[in-house]
Amino acid sequence: MFDVDESMYEPQEGTSVPQNYLFGPGDRLLITLLGKVNAQYDILIESDGSMIVPDVGSISVAGLTFTELKRVTDRVVKDRLIGVDAFVTPSQLRRISVAVFGEVEKPGQYLLSSLANPLHALYMAGGPTDIGSYRNIKIVKADSKQEEFDLYSVLLSGRGLSTTLDDGDVILVHP
């Protein structure tokens, strides 16, 4: 199952962003202003969580969902530029660093899309070894919380694919 080109299983750029996706530093947005001012800007969310839109100024957006980000951006633009509407489209999502250790073919640190789930990370690591567990997979989150990931449930029913990874997470595949 894991003996394939792992890049096939990387979430593709241009994939629609879920409405509950949390934006953060490193994400890029395409901001389109229409009305009295017509312009389009490719904006990077800075390390402090803000984005700077020309003629509008700084808007704090880190930790906002896509729905909230669109609403906040449109409100701030309307407050600062009367008669102008703002439309937001993600243009490039940040990369996250995830470590995969234990009984996997290629243990190590991997850069993944911020939309990646544990299955993507396992594909990058070549999957569990012959003695690696498909049921006893732990995800140690950056805040030290632990989650269980059952690869059999994913394979049989698709359950578990909604588990998201964050920068700094560690996946441990036990024997």
PDB file of N, CA, C and O in Angstrom, residues 45 81 83 101:
ATOM      1  N   ILE A  45       0.992  36.413   5.332  1.00  0.00           N
ATOM      2  CA  ILE A  45       0.719  36.615   6.756  1.00  0.00           C
ATOM      3  C   ILE A  45       2.071  36.564   7.463  1.00  0.00           C
ATOM      4  O   ILE A  45       2.797  35.574   7.382  1.00  0.00           O
ATOM      5  N   LEU A  81     -11.673  52.064   3.797  1.00  0.00           N
ATOM      6  CA  LEU A  81     -11.847  52.498   2.409  1.00  0.00           C
ATOM      7  C   LEU A  81     -13.344  52.445   2.081  1.00  0.00           C
ATOM      8  O   LEU A  81     -13.863  51.409   1.689  1.00  0.00           O
ATOM      9  N   GLY A  83     -16.778  52.426   0.402  1.00  0.00           N
ATOM     10  CA  GLY A  83     -17.207  52.058  -0.939  1.00  0.00           C
ATOM     11  C   GLY A  83     -16.353  50.989  -1.594  1.00  0.00           C
ATOM     12  O   GLY A  83     -16.372  50.837  -2.816  1.00  0.00           O
ATOM     13  N   PHE A 101       8.435   8.774  13.554  1.00  0.00           N
ATOM     14  CA  PHE A 101       9.435   7.893  14.138  1.00  0.00           C
ATOM     15  C   PHE A 101       8.837   6.544  14.486  1.00  0.00           C
ATOM     16  O   PHE A 101       7.629   6.355  14.449  1.00  0.00           O
TER      17      PHE A 101
END
